[in-house]
CSV table of C-alpha atoms in Angstrom, one decimal:
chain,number,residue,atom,x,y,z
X,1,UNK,CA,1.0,-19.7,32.3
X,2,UNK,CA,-1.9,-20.5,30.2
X,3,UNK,CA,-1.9,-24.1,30.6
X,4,UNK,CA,-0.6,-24.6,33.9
X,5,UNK,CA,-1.8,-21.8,35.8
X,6,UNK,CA,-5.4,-20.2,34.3
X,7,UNK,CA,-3.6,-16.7,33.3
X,8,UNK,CA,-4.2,-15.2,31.0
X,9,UNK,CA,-2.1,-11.4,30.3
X,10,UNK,CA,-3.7,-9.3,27.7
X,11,UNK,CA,-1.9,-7.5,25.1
X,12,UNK,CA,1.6,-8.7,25.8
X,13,UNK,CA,2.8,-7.1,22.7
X,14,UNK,CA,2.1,-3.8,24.1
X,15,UNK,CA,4.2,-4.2,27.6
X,16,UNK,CA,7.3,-2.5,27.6
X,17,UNK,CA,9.7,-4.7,29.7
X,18,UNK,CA,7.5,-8.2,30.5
X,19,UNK,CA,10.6,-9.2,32.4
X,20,UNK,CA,10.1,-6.3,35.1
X,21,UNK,CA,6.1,-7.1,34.7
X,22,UNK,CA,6.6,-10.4,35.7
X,23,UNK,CA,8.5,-10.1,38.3
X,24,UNK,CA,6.1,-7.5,39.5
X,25,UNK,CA,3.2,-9.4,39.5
X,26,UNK,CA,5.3,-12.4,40.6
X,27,UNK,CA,5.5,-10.3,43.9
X,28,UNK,CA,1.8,-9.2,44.2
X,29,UNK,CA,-0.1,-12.6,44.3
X,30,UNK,CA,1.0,-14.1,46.8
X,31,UNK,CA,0.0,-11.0,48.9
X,32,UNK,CA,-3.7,-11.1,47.8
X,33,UNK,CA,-6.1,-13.4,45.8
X,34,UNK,CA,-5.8,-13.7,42.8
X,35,UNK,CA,-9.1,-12.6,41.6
X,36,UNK,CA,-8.8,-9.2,43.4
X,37,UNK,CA,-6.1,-8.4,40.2
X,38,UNK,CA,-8.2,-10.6,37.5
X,39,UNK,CA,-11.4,-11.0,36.0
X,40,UNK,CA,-12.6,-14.6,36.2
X,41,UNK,CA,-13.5,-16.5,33.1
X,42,UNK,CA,-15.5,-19.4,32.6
X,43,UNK,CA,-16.0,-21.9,30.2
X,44,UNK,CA,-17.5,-24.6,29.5
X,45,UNK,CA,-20.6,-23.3,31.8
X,46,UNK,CA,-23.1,-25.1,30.4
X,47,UNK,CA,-21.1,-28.5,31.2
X,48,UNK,CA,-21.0,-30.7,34.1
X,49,UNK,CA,-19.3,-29.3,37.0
X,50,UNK,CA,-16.2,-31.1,37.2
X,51,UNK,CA,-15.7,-30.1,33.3
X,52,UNK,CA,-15.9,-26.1,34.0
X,53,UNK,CA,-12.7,-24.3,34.1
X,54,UNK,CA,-11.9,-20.9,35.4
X,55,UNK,CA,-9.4,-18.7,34.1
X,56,UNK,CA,-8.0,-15.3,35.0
X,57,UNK,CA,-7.4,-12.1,32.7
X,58,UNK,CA,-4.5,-9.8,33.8
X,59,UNK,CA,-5.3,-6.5,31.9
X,60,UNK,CA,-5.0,-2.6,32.1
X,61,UNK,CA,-8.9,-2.7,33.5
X,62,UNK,CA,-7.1,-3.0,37.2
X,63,UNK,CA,-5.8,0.3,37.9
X,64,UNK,CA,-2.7,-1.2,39.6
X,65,UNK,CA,-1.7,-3.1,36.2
X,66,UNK,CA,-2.3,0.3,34.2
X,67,UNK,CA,0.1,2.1,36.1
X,68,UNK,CA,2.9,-0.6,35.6
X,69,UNK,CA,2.2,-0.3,32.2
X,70,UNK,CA,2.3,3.3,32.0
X,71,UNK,CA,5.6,3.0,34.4
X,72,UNK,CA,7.1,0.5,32.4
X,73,UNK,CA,6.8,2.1,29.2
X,74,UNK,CA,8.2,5.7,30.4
X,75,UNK,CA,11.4,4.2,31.6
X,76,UNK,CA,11.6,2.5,28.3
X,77,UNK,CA,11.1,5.7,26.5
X,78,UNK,CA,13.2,7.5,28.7
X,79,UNK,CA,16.5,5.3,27.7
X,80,UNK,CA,15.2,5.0,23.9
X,81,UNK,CA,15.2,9.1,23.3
X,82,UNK,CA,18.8,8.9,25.6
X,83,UNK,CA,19.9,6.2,22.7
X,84,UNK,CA,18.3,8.4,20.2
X,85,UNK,CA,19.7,11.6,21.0
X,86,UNK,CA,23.3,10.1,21.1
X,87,UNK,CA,22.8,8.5,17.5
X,88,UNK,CA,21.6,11.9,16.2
X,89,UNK,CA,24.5,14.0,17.6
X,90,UNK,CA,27.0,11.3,16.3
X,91,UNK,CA,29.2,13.0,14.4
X,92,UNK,CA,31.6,10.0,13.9
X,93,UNK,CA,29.2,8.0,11.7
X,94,UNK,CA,31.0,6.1,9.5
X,95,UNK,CA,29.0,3.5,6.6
X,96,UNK,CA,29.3,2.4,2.9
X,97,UNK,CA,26.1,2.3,1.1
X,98,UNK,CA,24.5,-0.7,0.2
X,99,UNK,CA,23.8,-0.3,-3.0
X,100,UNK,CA,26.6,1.4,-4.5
X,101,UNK,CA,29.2,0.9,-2.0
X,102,UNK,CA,29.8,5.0,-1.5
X,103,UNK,CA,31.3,5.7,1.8
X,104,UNK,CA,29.8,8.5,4.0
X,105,UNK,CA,30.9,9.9,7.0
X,106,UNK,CA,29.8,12.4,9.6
X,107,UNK,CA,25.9,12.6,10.4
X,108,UNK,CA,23.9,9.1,9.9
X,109,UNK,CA,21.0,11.3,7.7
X,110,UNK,CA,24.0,11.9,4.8
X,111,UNK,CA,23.8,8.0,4.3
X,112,UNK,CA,19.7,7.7,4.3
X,113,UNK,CA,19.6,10.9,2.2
X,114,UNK,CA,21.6,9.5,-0.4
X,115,UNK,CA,20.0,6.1,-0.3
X,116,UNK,CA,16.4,7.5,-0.7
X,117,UNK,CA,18.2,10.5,-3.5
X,118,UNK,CA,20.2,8.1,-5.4
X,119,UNK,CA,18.9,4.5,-5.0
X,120,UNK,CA,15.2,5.6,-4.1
X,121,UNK,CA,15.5,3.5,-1.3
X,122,UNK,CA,13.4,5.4,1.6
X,123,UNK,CA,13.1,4.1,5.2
X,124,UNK,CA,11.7,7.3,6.5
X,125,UNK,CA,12.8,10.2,8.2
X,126,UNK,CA,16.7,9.4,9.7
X,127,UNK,CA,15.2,11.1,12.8
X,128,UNK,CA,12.5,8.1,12.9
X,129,UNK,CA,15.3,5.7,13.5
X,130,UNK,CA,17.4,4.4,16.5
X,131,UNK,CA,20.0,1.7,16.5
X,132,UNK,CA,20.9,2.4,13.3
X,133,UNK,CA,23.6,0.8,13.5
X,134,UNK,CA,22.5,-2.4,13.7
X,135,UNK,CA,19.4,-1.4,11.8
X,136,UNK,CA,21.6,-0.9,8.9
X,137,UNK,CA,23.9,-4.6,9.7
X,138,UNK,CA,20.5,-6.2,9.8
X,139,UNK,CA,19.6,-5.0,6.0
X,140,UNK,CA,23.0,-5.3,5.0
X,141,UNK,CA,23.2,-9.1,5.9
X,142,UNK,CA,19.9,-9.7,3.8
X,143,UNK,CA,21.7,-7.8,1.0
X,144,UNK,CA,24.8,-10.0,1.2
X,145,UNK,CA,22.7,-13.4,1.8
X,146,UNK,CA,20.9,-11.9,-1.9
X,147,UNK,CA,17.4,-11.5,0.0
X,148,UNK,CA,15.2,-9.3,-1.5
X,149,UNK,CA,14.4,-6.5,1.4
X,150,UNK,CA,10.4,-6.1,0.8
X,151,UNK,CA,9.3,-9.6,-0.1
X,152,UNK,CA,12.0,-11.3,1.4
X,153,UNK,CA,12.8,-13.9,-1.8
X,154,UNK,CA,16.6,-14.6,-2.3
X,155,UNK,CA,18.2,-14.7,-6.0
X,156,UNK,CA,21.1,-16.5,-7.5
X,157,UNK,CA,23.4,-13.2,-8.0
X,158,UNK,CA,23.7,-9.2,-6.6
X,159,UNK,CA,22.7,-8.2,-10.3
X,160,UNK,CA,19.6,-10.6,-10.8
X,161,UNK,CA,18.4,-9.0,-6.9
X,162,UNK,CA,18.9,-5.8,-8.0
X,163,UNK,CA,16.9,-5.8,-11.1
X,164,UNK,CA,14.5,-7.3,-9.2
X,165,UNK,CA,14.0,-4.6,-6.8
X,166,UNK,CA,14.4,-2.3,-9.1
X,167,UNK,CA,11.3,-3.4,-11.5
X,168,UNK,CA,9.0,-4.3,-8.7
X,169,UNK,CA,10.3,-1.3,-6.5
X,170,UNK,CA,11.2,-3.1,-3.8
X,171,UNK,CA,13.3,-0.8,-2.9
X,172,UNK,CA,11.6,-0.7,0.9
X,173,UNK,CA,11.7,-3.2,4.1
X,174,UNK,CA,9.1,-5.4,4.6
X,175,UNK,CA,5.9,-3.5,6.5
X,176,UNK,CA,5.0,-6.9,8.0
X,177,UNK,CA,8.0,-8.1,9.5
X,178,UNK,CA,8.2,-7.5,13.2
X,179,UNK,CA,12.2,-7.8,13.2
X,180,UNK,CA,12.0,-4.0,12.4
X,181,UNK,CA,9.9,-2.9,14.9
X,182,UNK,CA,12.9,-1.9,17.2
X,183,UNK,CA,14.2,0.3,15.0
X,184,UNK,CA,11.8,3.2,14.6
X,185,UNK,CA,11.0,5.4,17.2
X,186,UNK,CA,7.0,5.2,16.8
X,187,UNK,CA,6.7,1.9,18.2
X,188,UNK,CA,8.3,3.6,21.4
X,189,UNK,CA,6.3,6.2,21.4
X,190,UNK,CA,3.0,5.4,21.1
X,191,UNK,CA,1.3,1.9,22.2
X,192,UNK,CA,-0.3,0.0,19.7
X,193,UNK,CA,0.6,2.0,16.9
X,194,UNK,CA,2.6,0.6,14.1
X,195,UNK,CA,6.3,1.5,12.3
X,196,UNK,CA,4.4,1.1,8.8
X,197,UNK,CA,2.3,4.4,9.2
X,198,UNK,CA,6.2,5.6,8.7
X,199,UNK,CA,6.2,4.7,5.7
X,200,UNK,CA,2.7,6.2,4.6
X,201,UNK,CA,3.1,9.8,6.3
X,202,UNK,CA,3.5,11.3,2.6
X,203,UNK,CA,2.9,14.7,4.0
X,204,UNK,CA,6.7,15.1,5.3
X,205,UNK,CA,9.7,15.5,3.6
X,206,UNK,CA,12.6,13.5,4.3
X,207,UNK,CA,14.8,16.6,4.6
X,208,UNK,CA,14.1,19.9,6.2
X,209,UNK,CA,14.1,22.0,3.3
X,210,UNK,CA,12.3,25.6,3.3
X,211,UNK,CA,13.4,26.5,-0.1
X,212,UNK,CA,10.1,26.9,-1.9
X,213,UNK,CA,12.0,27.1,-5.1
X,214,UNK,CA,11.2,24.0,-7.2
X,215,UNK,CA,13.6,24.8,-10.3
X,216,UNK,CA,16.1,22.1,-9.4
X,217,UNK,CA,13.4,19.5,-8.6
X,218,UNK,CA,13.5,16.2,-10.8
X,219,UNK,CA,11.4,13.6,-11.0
X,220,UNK,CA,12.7,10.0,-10.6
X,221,UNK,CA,13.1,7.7,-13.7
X,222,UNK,CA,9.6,6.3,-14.6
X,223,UNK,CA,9.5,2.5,-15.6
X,224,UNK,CA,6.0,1.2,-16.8
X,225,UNK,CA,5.6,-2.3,-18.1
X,226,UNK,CA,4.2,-3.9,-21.0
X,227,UNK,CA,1.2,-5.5,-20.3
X,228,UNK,CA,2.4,-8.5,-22.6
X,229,UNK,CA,6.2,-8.7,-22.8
X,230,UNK,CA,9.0,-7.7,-20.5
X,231,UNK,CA,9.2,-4.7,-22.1
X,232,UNK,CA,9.3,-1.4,-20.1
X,233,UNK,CA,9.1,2.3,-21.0
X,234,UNK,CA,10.0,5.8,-19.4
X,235,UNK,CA,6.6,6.8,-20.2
X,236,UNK,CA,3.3,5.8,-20.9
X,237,UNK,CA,3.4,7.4,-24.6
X,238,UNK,CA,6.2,4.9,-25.5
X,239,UNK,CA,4.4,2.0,-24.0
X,240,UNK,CA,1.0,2.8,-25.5
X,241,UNK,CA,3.0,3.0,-29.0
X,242,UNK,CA,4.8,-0.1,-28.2
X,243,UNK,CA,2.1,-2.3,-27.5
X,244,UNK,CA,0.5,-0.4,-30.5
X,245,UNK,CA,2.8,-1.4,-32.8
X,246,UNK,CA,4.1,-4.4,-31.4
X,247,UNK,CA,0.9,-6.0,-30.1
X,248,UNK,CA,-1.6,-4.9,-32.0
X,249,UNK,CA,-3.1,-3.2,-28.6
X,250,UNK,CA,-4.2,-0.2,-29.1
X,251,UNK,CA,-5.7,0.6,-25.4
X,252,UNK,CA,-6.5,4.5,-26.6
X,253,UNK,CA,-8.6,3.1,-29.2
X,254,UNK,CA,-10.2,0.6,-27.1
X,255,UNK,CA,-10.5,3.1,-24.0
X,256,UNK,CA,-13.0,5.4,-26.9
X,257,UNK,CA,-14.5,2.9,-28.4
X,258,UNK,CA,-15.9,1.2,-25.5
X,259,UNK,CA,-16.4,4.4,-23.7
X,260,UNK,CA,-14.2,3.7,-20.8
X,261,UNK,CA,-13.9,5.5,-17.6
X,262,UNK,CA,-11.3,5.5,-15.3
X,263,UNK,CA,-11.6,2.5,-13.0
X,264,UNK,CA,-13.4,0.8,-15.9
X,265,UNK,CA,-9.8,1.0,-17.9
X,266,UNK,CA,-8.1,0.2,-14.3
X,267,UNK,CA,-10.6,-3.0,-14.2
X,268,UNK,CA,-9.4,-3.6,-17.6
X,269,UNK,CA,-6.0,-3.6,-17.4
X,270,UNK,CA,-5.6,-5.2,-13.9
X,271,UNK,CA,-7.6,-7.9,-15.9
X,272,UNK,CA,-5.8,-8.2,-18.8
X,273,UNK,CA,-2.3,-8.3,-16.4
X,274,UNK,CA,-3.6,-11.4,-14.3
X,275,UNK,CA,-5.1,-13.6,-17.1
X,276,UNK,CA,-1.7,-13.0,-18.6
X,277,UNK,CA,0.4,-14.0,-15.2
X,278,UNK,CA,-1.8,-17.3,-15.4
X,279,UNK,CA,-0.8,-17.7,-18.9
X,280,UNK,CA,-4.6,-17.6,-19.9
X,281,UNK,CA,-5.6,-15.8,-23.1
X,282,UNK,CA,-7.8,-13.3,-21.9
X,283,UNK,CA,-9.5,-12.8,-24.9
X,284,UNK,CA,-10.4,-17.1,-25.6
X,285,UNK,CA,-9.5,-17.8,-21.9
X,286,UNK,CA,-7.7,-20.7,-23.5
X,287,UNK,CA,-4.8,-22.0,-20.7
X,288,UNK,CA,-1.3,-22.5,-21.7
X,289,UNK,CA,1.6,-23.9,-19.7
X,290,UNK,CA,4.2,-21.0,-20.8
X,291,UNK,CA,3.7,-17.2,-21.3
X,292,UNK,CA,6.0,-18.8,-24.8
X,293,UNK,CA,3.0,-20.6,-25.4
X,294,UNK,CA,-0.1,-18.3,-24.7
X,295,UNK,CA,1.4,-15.2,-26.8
X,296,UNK,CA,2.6,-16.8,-29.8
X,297,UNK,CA,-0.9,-18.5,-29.3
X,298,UNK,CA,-2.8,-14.8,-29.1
X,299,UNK,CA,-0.3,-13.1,-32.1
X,300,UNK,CA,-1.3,-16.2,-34.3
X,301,UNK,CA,-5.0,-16.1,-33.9
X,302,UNK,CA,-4.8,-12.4,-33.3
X,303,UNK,CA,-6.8,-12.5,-29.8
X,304,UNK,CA,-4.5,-9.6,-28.5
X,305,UNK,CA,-6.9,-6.6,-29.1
X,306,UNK,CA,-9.6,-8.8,-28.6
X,307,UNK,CA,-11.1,-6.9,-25.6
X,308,UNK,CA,-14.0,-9.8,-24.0
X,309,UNK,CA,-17.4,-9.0,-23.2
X,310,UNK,CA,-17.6,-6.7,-20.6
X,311,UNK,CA,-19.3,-9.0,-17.9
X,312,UNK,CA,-16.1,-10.8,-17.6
X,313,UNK,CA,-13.1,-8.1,-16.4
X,314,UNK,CA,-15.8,-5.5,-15.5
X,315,UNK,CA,-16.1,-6.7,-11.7
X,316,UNK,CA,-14.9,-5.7,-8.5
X,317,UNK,CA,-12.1,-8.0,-7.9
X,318,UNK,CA,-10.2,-6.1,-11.2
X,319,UNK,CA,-10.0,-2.9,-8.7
X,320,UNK,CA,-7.3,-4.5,-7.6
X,321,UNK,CA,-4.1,-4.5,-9.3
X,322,UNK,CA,-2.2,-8.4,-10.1
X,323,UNK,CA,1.3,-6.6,-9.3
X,324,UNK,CA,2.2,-3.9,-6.4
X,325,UNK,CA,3.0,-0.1,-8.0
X,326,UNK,CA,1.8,-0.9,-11.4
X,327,UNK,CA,2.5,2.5,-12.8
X,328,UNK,CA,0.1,2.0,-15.5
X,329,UNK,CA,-2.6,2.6,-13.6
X,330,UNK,CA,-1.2,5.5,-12.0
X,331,UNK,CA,-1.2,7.5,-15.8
X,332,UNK,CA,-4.2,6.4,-17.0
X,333,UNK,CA,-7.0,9.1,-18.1
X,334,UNK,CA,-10.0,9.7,-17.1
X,335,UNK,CA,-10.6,11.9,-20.1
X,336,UNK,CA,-14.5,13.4,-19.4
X,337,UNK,CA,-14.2,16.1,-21.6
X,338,UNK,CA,-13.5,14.5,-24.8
X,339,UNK,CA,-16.4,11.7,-23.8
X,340,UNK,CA,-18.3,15.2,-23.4
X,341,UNK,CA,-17.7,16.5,-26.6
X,342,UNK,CA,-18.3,13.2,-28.3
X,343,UNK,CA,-21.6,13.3,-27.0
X,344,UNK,CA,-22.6,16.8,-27.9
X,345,UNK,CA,-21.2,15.5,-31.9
X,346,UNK,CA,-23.5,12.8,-32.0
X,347,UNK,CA,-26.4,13.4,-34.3
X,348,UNK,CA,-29.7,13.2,-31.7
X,349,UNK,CA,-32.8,13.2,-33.6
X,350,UNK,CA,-35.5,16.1,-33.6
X,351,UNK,CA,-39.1,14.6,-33.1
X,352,UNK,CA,-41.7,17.4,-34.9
X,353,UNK,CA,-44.9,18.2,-32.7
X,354,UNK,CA,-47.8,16.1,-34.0
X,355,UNK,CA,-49.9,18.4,-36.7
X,356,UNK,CA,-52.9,16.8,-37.2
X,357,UNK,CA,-54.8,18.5,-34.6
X,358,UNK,CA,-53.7,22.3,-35.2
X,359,UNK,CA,-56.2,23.8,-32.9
X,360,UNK,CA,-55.2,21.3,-29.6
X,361,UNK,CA,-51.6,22.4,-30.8
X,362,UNK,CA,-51.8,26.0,-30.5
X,363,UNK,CA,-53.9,25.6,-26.7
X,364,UNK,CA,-51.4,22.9,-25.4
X,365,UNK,CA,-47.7,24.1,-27.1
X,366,UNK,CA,-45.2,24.8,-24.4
X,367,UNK,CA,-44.4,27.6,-26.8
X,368,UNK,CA,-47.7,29.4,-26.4
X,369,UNK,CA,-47.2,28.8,-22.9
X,370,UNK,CA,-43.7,30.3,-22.6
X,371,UNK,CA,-44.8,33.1,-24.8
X,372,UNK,CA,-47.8,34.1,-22.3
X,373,UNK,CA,-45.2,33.9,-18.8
X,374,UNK,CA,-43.1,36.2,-20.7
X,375,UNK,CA,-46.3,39.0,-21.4
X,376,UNK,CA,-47.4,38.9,-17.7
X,377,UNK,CA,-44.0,39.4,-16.8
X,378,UNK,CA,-43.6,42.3,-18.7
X,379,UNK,CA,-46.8,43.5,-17.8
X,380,UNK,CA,-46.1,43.4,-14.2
């Protein structure tokens, strides 16, 4: 239509059923000129005549298009909630899990609950979703094809695609893939706005649960890396240790020493984790071909806890982290007090008053002066 015929339809992502607008509008031209339903665009006006072109925007500006939209879109909702309702009543649901093969039967939310409970794999509120069915044969084909569900990379094994999305928590669809955007409800409801602010809504439970009593409630497993080996610990104590002992990194000792605030230590070690990725000493910033290579290269000549000058990691770009829910950052201290006390410790020198003129001394001390406020005051 662009090429042959000067139309141009604006935000066809956003029509409901282009099919029926089509159609619609296939109807309507012939009835009237065209430029009575679009604006008229020009270009090339600056050119010759006979190289001008004219072309035509269809848009929700026209009153007439607006209200097909608007039409369009309740009769789309209309049958979606119909779908919906019918998926959520269901009391025949039938599905194994994905991830541990656990079958589940009777209401579709037993299956997301335990997905999100047991395998921390969370697609938002069950009530969010319609044709879940296929939904659920669409992520279970890129399971069985050994595609990774957030970045989309297949392995050579189930086990080797597990522990991947287990370490990089992939355990979530891919925001930026449009092949979901069927699938959850917001995309139906609203024009324009996107499934991924699903996945953000942090303010809502997945299940409705009143019980203020937090007793029972347990955190999931914690897994934070090792900035220089594949090692991973349940909690930042143990990985500090570890690359303590291990390493010869003591980030504690470096985070006092250098006076580090927070993002300053997030600069640091989103720093330290990228020079290592590009197996670059980030102490020498000497390049190796193997990560092998660059820490036997660092243990030898004992760069590890070699923090660089600070004009190098201290910049802007380090506020971003080299991989997605490094959970190192997330414990990281800020610890203000302790640089508090530290400062009241240190030893600040007391400069005496200058004595060799006594008489200026006793006119111009701030003591004399403090001393005379206080005798009016008490006089008044």
């Amino acid at each position: 239509m662009i090429i042959e015929h000067k139309l141009v339809i604006a935000d066809v992502k956003l029509i409901a059923d282009f099919r029926r607008y089509i159609i619609y509008w296939k109807k309507r031209f012939p009835e009237q000129a065209i430029t009575d339903f679009c604006s008229v665009i020009r270009i090339n006006s600056q050119a010759p005549e006979d190289q001008q072109e004219n072309y035509y925007l269809l848009c929700d500006v026209v009153p007439e298009d607006r209200i097909l939209r608007e039409e369009l879109q309740q009769d789309r909702l209309k049958n979606i909630l119909a779908q919906q309702q019918l998926e959520r009543s269901d009391a025949g649901f039938e599905r194994e899990c994905m991830f541990c093969s656990e079958k589940f039967k009777g209401n579709r939310s037993v299956l997301f609950n335990h997905m999100n409970d047991e395998h921390s794999f969370n697609v938002g509120l069950p009530d969010n979703i319609v044709y879940c069915n296929e939904f659920l044969d669409t992520l279970q084909k890129k399971m069985d094809s050994l595609q990774c569900l957030y970045c989309e990379k297949t392995f050579k094994d189930k086990n080797t695609l597990k522990d991947h999305m287990r370490k990089k928590q992939h355990r979530r669809v891919n925001p930026r893939n449009h092949e979901y955007d069927r699938y959850y409800m917001i995309n139906y409801l609203e024009l324009g706005k996107s499934w991924e602010e699903v996945q953000s809504e942090d303010d809502r439970e997945l299940r409705d649960n009143n019980d203020e009593d937090w007793s029972d409630w347990e955190e999931h497993p914690m897994s934070v890396f090792c900035l220089f080996c594949e090692i991973q610990a349940d909690t930042t104590e143990k990985l500090l240790l570890h690359m303590k002992d291990c390493h010869c990194f003591d980030l504690h000792t470096i985070k006092t020493d250098l006076r580090l605030k927070f993002y300053q230590q997030v600069k640091l070690v989103n720093f330290i984790r990228r020079q290592i990725h590009q197996c670059r000493c980030h102490s020498c910033q000497e390049k190796f071909q193997s990560k092998t290579e660059l820490i036997a290269h660092m243990e030898k000549d004992k760069h590890i806890g070699i923090v660089p000058d600070r004009s190098l990691w201290d910049q802007p770009q380090y506020y971003f982290p080299t991989y997605e829910n490094d959970t190192l950052l997330c414990t990281l201290s800020d610890d203000e007090e302790e640089l508090a006390v530290q400062d009241q410790n240190e030893e600040i020198p007391v400069i005496g008053e200058d004595l060799s003129s006594l008489e200026a001394l006793k006119k111009d001390s701030i003591l004399n002066q403090l001393v005379r406020d206080g005798t009016r005051r008490n006089q008044v």
